[in-house]
XYZ file of N, CA and C in Angstrom:
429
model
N 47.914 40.216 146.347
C 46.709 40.841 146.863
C 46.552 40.466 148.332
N 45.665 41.530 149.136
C 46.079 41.483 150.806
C 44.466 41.855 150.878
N 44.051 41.389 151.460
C 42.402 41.591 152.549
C 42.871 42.657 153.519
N 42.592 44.091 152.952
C 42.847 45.438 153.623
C 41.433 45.512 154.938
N 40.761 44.117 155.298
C 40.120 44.528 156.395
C 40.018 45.815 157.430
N 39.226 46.234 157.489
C 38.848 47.383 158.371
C 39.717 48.663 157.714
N 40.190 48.769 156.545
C 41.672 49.607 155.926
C 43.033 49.554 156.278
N 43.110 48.025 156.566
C 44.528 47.922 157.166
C 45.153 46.620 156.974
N 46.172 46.044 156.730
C 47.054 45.010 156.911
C 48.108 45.336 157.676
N 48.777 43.877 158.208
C 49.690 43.794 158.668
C 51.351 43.019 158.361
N 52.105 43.720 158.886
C 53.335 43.129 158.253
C 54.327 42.880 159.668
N 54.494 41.028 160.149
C 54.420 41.337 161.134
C 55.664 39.839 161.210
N 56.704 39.640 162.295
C 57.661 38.847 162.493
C 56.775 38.107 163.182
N 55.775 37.165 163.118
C 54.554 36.514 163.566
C 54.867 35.851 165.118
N 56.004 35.122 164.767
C 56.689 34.498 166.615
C 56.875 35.513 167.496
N 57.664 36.490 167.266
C 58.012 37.351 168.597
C 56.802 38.230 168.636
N 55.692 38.667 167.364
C 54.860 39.199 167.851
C 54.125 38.710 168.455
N 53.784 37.672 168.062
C 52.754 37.105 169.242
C 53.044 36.775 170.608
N 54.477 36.473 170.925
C 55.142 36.082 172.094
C 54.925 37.738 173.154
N 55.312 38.972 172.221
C 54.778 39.841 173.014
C 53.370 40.551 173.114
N 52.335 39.771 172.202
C 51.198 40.280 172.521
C 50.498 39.550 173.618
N 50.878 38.433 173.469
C 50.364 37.577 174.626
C 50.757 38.052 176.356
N 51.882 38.791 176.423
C 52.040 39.791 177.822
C 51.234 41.470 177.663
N 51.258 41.945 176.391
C 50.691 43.173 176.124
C 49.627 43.089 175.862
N 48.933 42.185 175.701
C 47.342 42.269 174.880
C 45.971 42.880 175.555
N 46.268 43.161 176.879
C 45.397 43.877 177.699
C 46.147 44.869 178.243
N 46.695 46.079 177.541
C 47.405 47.006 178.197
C 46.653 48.077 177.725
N 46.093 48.686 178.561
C 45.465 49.843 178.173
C 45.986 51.713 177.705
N 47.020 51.291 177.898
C 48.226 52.329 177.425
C 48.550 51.791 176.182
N 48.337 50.677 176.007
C 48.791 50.639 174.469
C 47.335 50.937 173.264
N 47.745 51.580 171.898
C 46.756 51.556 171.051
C 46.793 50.706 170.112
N 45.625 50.287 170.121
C 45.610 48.698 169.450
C 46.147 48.769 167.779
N 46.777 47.751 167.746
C 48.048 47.266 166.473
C 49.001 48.993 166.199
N 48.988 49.559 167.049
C 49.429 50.798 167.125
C 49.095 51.898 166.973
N 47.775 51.758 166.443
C 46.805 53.138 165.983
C 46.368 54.237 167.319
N 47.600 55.142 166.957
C 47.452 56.124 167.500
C 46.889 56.898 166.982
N 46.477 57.972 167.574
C 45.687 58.924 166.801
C 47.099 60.042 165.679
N 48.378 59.911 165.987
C 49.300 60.537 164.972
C 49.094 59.433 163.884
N 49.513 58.141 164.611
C 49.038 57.372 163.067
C 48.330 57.292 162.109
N 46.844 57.573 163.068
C 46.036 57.486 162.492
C 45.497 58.701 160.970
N 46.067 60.272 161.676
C 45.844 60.783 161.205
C 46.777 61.772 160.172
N 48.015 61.058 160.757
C 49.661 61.495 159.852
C 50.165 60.371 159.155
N 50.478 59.728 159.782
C 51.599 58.357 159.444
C 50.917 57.487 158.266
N 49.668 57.028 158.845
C 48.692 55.840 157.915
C 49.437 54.563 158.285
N 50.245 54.439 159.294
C 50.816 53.257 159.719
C 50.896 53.334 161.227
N 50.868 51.849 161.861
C 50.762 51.864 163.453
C 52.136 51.034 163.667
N 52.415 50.960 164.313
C 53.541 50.458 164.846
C 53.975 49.944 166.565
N 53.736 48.506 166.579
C 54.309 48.310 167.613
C 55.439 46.846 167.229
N 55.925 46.130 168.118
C 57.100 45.810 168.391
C 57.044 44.539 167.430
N 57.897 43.737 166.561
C 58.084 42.914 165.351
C 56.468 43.322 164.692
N 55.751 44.587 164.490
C 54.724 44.327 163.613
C 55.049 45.972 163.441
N 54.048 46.141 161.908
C 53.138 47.325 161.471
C 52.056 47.482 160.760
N 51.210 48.218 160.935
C 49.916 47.949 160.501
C 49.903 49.026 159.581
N 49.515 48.471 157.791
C 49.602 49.663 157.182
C 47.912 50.204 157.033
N 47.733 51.740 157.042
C 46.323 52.014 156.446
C 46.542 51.787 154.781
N 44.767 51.613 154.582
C 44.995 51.483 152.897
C 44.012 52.907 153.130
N 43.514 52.814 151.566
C 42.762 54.081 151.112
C 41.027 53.328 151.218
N 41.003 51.866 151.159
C 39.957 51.397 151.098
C 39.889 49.909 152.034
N 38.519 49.767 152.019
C 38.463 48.261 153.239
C 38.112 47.294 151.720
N 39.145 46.669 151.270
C 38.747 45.590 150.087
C 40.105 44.921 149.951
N 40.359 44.334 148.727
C 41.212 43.368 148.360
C 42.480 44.647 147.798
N 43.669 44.447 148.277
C 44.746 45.749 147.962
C 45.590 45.109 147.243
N 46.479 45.564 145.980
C 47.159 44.975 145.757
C 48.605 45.670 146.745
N 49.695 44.820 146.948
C 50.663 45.073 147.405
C 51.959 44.623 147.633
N 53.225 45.194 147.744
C 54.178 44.542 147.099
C 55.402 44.855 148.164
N 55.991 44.003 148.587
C 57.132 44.054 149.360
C 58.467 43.775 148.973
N 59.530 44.462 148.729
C 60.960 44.508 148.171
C 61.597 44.752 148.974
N 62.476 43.716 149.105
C 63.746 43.943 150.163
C 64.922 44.545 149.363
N 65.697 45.346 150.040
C 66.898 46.068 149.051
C 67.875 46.185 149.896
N 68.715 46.218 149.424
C 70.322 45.813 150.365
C 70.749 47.406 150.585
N 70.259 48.300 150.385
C 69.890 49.938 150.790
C 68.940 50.500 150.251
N 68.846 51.652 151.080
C 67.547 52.508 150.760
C 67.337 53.099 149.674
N 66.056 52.270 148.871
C 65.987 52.489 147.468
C 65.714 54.102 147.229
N 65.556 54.692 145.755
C 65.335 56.481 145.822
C 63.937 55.699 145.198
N 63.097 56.708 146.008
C 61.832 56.940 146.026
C 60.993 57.544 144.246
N 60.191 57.021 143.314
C 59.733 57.541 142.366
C 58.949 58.683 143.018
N 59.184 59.728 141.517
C 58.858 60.993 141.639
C 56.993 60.899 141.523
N 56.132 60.173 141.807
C 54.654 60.390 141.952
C 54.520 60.136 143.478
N 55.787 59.550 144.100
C 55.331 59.440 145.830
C 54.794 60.591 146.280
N 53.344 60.928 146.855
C 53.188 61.662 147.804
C 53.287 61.829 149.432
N 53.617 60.720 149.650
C 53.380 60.197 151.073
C 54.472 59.351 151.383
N 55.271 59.553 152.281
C 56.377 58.394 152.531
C 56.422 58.181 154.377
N 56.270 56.940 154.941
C 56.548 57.047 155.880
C 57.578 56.284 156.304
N 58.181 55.988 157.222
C 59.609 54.992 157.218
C 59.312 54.892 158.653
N 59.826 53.372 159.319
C 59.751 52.798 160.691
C 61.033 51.940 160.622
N 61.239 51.395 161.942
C 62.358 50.306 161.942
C 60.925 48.987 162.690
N 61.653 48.128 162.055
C 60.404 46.682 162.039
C 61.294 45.763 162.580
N 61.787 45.314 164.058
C 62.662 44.323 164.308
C 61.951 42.736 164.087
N 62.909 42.162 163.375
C 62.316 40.902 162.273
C 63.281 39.839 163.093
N 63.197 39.446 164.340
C 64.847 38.458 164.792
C 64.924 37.183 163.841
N 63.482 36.540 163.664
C 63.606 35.444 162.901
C 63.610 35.266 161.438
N 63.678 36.585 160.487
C 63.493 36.899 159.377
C 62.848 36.310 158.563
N 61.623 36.392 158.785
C 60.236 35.635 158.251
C 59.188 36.544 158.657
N 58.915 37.524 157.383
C 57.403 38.461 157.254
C 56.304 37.891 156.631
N 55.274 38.148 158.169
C 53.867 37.711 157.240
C 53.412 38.622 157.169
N 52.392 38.644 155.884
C 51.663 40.187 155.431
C 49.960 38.728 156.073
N 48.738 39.848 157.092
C 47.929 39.631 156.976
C 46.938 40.915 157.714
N 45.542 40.744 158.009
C 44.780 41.796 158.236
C 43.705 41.259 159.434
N 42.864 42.106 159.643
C 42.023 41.690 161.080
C 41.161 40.337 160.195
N 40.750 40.138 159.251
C 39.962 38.967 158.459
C 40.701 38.066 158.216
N 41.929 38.283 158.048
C 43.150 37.027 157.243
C 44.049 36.222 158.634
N 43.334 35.084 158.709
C 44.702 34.272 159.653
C 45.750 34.822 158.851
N 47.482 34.938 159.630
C 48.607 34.902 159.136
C 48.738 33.726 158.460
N 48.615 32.628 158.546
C 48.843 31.378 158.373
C 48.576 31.062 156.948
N 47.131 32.524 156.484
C 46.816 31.741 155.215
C 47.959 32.925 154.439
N 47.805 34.216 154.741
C 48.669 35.280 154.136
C 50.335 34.799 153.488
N 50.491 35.941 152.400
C 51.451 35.828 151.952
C 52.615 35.776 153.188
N 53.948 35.586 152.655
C 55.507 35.668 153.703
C 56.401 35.841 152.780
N 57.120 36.631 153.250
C 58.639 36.840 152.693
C 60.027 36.357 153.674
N 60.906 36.200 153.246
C 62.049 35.545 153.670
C 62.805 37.313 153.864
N 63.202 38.141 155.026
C 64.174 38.961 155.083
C 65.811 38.638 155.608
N 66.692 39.667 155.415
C 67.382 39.644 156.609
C 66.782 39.497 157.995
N 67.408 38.650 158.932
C 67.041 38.783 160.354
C 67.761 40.046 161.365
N 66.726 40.774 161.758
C 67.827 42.049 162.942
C 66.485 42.792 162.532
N 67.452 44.210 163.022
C 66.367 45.205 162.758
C 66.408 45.914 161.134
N 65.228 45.965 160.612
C 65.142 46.390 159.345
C 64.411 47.754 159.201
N 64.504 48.571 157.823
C 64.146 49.798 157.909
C 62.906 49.824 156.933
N 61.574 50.392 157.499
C 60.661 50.116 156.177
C 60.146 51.497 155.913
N 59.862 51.294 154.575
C 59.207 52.595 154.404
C 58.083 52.190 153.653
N 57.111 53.117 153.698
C 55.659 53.048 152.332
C 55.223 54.015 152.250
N 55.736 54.139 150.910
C 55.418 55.485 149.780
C 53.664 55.129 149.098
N 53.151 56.145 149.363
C 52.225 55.830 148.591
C 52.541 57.178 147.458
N 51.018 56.596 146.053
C 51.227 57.450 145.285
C 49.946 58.228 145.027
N 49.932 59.245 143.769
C 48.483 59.910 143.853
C 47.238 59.029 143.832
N 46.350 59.255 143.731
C 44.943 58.007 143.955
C 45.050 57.282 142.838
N 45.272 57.263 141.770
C 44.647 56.350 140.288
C 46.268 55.613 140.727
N 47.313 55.767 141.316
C 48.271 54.810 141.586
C 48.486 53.820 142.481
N 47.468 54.278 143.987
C 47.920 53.901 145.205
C 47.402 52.645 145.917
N 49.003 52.600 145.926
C 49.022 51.172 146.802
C 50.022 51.069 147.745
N 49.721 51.349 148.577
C 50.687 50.999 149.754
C 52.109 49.969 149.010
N 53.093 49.777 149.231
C 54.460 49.280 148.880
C 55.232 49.504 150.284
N 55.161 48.400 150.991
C 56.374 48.037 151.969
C 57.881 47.798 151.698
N 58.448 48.751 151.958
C 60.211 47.992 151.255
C 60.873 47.968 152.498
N 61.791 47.168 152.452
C 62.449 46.542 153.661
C 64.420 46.786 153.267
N 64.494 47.390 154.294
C 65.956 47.633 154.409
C 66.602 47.219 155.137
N 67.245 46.109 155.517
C 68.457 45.635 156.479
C 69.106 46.859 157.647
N 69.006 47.022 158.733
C 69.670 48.399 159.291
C 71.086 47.674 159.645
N 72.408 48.488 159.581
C 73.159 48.275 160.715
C 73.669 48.259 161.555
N 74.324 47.848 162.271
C 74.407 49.039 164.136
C 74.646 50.362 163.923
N 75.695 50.624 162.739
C 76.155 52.360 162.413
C 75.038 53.029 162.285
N 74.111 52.419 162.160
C 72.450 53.473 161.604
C 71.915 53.279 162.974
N 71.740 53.180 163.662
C 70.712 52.536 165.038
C 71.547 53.926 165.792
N 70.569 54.660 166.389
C 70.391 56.026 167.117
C 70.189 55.598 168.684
């Protein structure tokens, strides 16, 4: 369970993000934890550099679940919504937390370190929960 503060958590390589928010954190070209208005109103996820911010459906306690898979799992047939990002992780250590949750107290997962591929499928409403899955990329995939 994740403190979906304000309808959102984060899933974030905590060192290098903070190492670059601390030069970006007053940039006014940037939208804060990535919420652009496509995000906001397509994606349901923000995205900037070792982080992503997922939307939930509600501001409360979410349940949620992160699976790493050594390739890109096939998606169950109730997904309505899938979005996919690349999440560069150098130190391969994810913290899941939200605008209320220090990282510190939030869950962590152990990934591959590099750049990884995520996606979150959500499903119809009586199912949905955001699900982060994490894919290892390798240079052959990198565009």
């Amino acid at each position: 369970m994740i403190d979906a503060d304000h309808g959102q958590f984060y899933v974030q390589d905590l060192d290098p993000y903070d190492a670059w928010i601390a030069e970006h954190a007053t940039d006014p070209d940037l939208a804060p934890a990535g919420w652009t208005k496509e995000a906001v109103h397509v994606h349901r996820i923000g995205v900037e550099p070792h982080s992503i911010s997922v939307g939930t459906a509600r501001d409360d306690m979410v349940e949620s679940l992160i699976s790493v898979h050594a390739s890109a799992p096939t998606t169950g047939p109730t997904a309505e919504h899938i979005v996919e990002t690349d999440l560069d992780a150098p130190t391969g250590q994810l913290t899941m937390s939200s605008p209320g949750t220090d990282p510190a107290d939030g869950p962590s997962v152990a990934v591959p370190a590099g750049l990884l591929r995520v996606g979150s499928p959500t499903s119809p409403p009586h199912h949905r929960r955001p699900t982060p899955m994490v894919v290892p990329v390798t240079t052959s995939c990198i565009k």
